[in-house]
Coordinates of N, CA, C and O in Angstrom, one line a residue:
F121 N 31.5 12.6 12.1 CA 31.2 13.2 10.5 C 31.5 11.3 9.8 O 32.3 10.9 10.4
Q122 N 30.3 10.9 9.2 CA 30.6 9.7 8.4 C 29.9 10.4 7.2 O 28.5 10.4 7.1
D123 N 30.6 9.2 6.0 CA 30.1 8.8 4.9 C 29.2 7.8 5.0 O 29.6 7.3 5.3
V124 N 28.1 7.9 4.2 CA 27.5 6.6 4.1 C 26.6 6.9 2.6 O 26.4 7.5 1.9
A125 N 26.1 5.7 2.3 CA 25.5 5.0 0.8 C 24.5 5.1 1.0 O 23.9 4.5 2.5
I126 N 23.3 5.4 0.3 CA 22.1 5.9 0.4 C 21.5 5.1 -1.1 O 21.5 5.1 -1.2
H127 N 20.6 3.9 -0.2 CA 19.7 3.1 -1.4 C 18.1 2.8 -1.2 O 17.7 2.9 -0.4
A128 N 17.5 3.4 -2.0 CA 15.7 3.4 -2.1 C 15.7 1.5 -1.8 O 15.7 1.0 -2.7
R129 N 14.9 1.4 -1.0 CA 14.0 0.3 -1.0 C 13.3 -0.1 -2.3 O 12.9 -1.7 -2.3
V130 N 12.6 0.6 -2.4 CA 11.4 0.7 -3.5 C 12.1 1.5 -5.0 O 12.8 2.6 -4.9
P131 N 11.7 0.7 -6.0 CA 11.8 1.9 -7.2 C 10.4 2.7 -7.6 O 9.7 2.5 -7.1
G132 N 11.3 3.9 -7.6 CA 10.4 5.5 -7.6 C 11.3 6.3 -8.5 O 12.1 6.4 -8.7
F133 N 11.2 7.6 -8.0 CA 11.5 8.8 -8.4 C 11.6 9.8 -7.2 O 10.5 9.8 -6.1
V134 N 12.4 10.6 -7.1 CA 12.6 11.5 -5.4 C 11.7 12.1 -5.9 O 11.9 13.4 -6.5
E135 N 10.2 12.9 -5.7 CA 10.0 13.9 -5.2 C 10.5 15.2 -4.4 O 10.1 16.2 -5.2
S136 N 11.0 15.0 -3.5 CA 11.5 15.7 -2.7 C 12.9 15.3 -1.4 O 12.6 14.5 -1.4
M137 N 13.5 16.4 -1.6 CA 14.6 16.1 -0.6 C 14.6 16.8 0.7 O 14.0 18.2 0.6
V138 N 14.6 16.4 1.8 CA 14.1 16.7 3.3 C 15.7 17.1 3.9 O 15.7 18.1 4.7
A139 N 16.5 15.9 3.6 CA 17.9 16.7 4.0 C 18.7 17.4 3.3 O 18.8 16.5 2.2
D140 N 19.7 18.3 3.4 CA 20.4 18.5 2.4 C 21.8 18.0 2.5 O 22.2 17.6 3.3
R141 N 22.6 17.9 1.4 CA 23.9 17.1 1.2 C 24.4 17.5 2.0 O 24.8 18.9 2.3
G142 N 25.7 16.9 2.9 CA 26.4 17.4 4.3 C 25.3 17.7 5.6 O 26.0 18.3 6.3
S143 N 24.0 17.5 5.4 CA 23.1 17.5 6.8 C 23.4 17.1 7.7 O 24.0 15.7 7.5
V144 N 23.6 17.2 9.3 CA 23.8 16.1 10.3 C 22.0 15.3 10.8 O 21.5 16.5 10.3
V145 N 22.5 14.3 10.4 CA 20.7 13.9 10.5 C 21.0 12.6 11.3 O 22.2 11.9 11.7
R146 N 19.7 12.4 12.1 CA 20.2 11.0 13.1 C 19.4 10.1 12.6 O 18.3 10.0 11.4
R147 N 19.7 9.0 12.9 CA 19.3 7.7 12.0 C 17.5 7.8 12.2 O 17.0 8.1 13.4
G148 N 17.0 7.2 11.2 CA 15.3 6.9 10.6 C 14.9 8.4 10.7 O 14.1 8.4 9.9
A149 N 15.9 9.2 10.8 CA 15.5 10.8 9.8 C 14.8 10.5 8.3 O 15.6 9.8 7.5
T150 N 14.0 11.1 8.1 CA 13.6 11.3 6.5 C 14.3 11.6 5.7 O 14.4 13.4 6.2
L151 N 15.0 11.5 4.6 CA 16.0 11.9 3.9 C 15.5 12.7 2.5 O 16.1 13.9 1.9
A152 N 14.7 11.8 1.8 CA 14.1 12.4 0.5 C 12.5 11.7 0.6 O 12.4 10.6 0.9
R153 N 11.6 12.3 -0.1 CA 10.4 12.0 -0.2 C 10.2 11.3 -1.7 O 10.5 11.7 -2.5
L154 N 9.8 10.0 -1.8 CA 9.8 9.2 -3.2 C 8.7 8.8 -3.3 O 7.5 8.7 -2.8
V155 N 8.4 9.0 -5.1 CA 7.2 8.4 -5.5 C 7.4 7.3 -6.2 O 8.1 7.4 -6.8
A156 N 6.5 6.2 -6.0 CA 6.7 5.2 -6.6 C 5.5 4.7 -7.5 O 4.5 4.0 -7.1
P157 N 5.4 5.1 -8.7 CA 3.6 4.9 -9.5 C 3.5 3.6 -9.5 O 2.5 3.2 -9.4
E158 N 4.3 2.6 -9.5 CA 4.3 1.3 -9.5 C 3.7 0.5 -8.3 O 2.6 0.0 -8.5
L159 N 4.3 1.1 -7.3 CA 3.8 0.7 -6.0 C 2.1 1.0 -5.9 O 1.3 0.4 -5.3
Q160 N 1.9 2.4 -6.2 CA 0.8 3.0 -6.0 C -0.5 2.4 -7.0 O -1.5 1.8 -6.9
A161 N 0.2 2.1 -8.3 CA -0.8 1.2 -9.4 C -1.3 0.1 -8.2 O -2.3 -0.9 -8.7
G162 N -0.1 -0.6 -8.0 CA -0.5 -2.1 -7.6 C -1.2 -2.1 -6.5 O -2.2 -2.7 -6.2
L163 N -1.6 -0.9 -5.5 CA -2.3 -0.6 -4.1 C -3.5 -0.6 -4.7 O -4.5 -1.0 -4.2
R164 N -3.7 0.3 -5.9 CA -5.2 0.5 -6.2 C -5.7 -0.7 -6.7 O -7.1 -1.0 -6.5
E165 N -5.0 -1.7 -7.4 CA -5.4 -2.6 -8.3 C -5.6 -3.8 -6.7 O -6.9 -4.5 -7.2
A166 N -4.9 -3.8 -6.0 CA -5.5 -4.9 -4.9 C -6.1 -4.4 -4.1 O -7.3 -4.7 -4.0
E167 N -6.9 -2.9 -3.9 CA -7.7 -2.3 -3.3 C -9.4 -2.7 -4.1 O -10.5 -3.1 -3.9
A168 N -9.1 -2.6 -5.5 CA -10.3 -2.9 -6.3 C -10.5 -4.7 -6.5 O -11.7 -5.0 -6.2
D169 N -9.4 -5.4 -6.1 CA -9.5 -6.7 -5.7 C -10.4 -7.1 -4.3 O -11.6 -7.8 -4.3
I170 N -9.7 -6.3 -3.6 CA -11.0 -6.3 -2.2 C -12.0 -6.0 -2.1 O -13.0 -6.7 -1.9
Q171 N -12.6 -4.7 -2.9 CA -14.0 -5.1 -3.0 C -14.8 -6.1 -4.1 O -16.0 -6.1 -3.9
T172 N -13.4 -6.4 -5.0 CA -14.7 -7.3 -5.6 C -14.8 -8.4 -5.0 O -15.8 -9.3 -5.4
A173 N -13.9 -9.1 -4.2 CA -14.2 -10.1 -3.1 C -15.2 -9.9 -2.0 O -16.1 -10.7 -1.9
E174 N -15.6 -8.5 -1.6 CA -16.3 -8.4 -0.6 C -17.6 -8.2 -1.0 O -18.9 -9.1 -0.6
S175 N -17.9 -8.0 -2.5 CA -19.1 -8.0 -3.5 C -19.4 -9.6 -3.6 O -20.7 -9.9 -3.6
A176 N -18.4 -10.1 -3.7 CA -18.7 -11.8 -4.1 C -19.1 -12.5 -3.0 O -19.9 -13.4 -3.1
L177 N -18.6 -12.0 -2.0 CA -19.0 -12.7 -0.4 C -20.4 -12.0 -0.1 O -21.3 -13.3 0.2
E178 N -20.7 -11.3 -0.2 CA -22.2 -10.5 0.1 C -23.3 -11.5 -0.9 O -24.3 -11.8 -0.6
A179 N -22.7 -11.6 -2.3 CA -23.7 -12.3 -2.9 C -24.0 -13.5 -2.8 O -25.1 -14.8 -2.4
A180 N -22.9 -14.2 -2.3 CA -23.0 -15.7 -1.8 C -23.7 -15.8 -0.7 O -24.7 -17.2 0.0
Q181 N -23.4 -15.0 0.5 CA -24.1 -15.2 1.4 C -25.7 -14.5 1.1 O -26.3 -15.2 2.2
A182 N -25.7 -14.2 0.5 CA -27.6 -13.6 0.1 C -28.0 -14.9 -0.6 O -29.2 -15.6 0.1
T183 N -27.4 -15.4 -1.6 CA -27.4 -16.6 -1.8 C -28.2 -17.5 -0.8 O -28.9 -18.5 -0.8
S184 N -26.7 -18.3 -0.2 CA -27.2 -19.3 0.9 C -28.1 -18.6 2.2 O -28.8 -19.3 2.3
D185 N -28.7 -17.8 2.0 CA -29.6 -17.0 2.9 C -31.1 -17.1 2.8 O -31.6 -18.2 3.3
S186 N -30.8 -17.1 1.3 CA -32.1 -17.3 0.4 C -32.7 -19.2 -0.2 O -33.4 -19.2 0.6
E187 N -31.3 -19.5 0.2 CA -31.5 -21.1 -0.3 C -32.0 -21.5 1.3 O -32.7 -22.5 1.4
R188 N -31.3 -21.1 2.3 CA -31.5 -21.8 3.8 C -33.3 -21.6 4.0 O -33.6 -22.7 4.6
S189 N -33.8 -20.4 3.6 CA -35.2 -19.9 4.1 C -35.9 -20.7 3.1 O -37.0 -21.4 3.6
T190 N -35.3 -21.5 1.6 CA -35.9 -22.1 0.9 C -36.3 -23.9 1.1 O -37.3 -24.5 1.7
L191 N -35.1 -23.9 2.2 CA -35.0 -25.6 2.6 C -36.4 -25.6 3.7 O -36.7 -26.6 4.0
E192 N -36.3 -24.6 4.7 CA -36.7 -24.4 5.5 C -38.1 -24.4 6.1 O -39.4 -24.9 6.5
R193 N -38.7 -24.3 4.7 CA -40.4 -24.4 4.5 C -40.6 -25.9 4.6 O -40.6 -26.1 4.2

């Protein structure tokens, strides 16, 4: 039996507790589920940035193809 301190690696809120206080658990076991709204918002923003970049890439490729075909005439 060993007492240990537990610290979250990310800022957030405890959504649910999986293990009860005093329970015997194994290394790597899930003890609690956290909700991290700031991280989720950052993920949504990064996904939107990816979509924007992909759209810009497609537009640049279309422009390049169009200009290449004009030069080949």
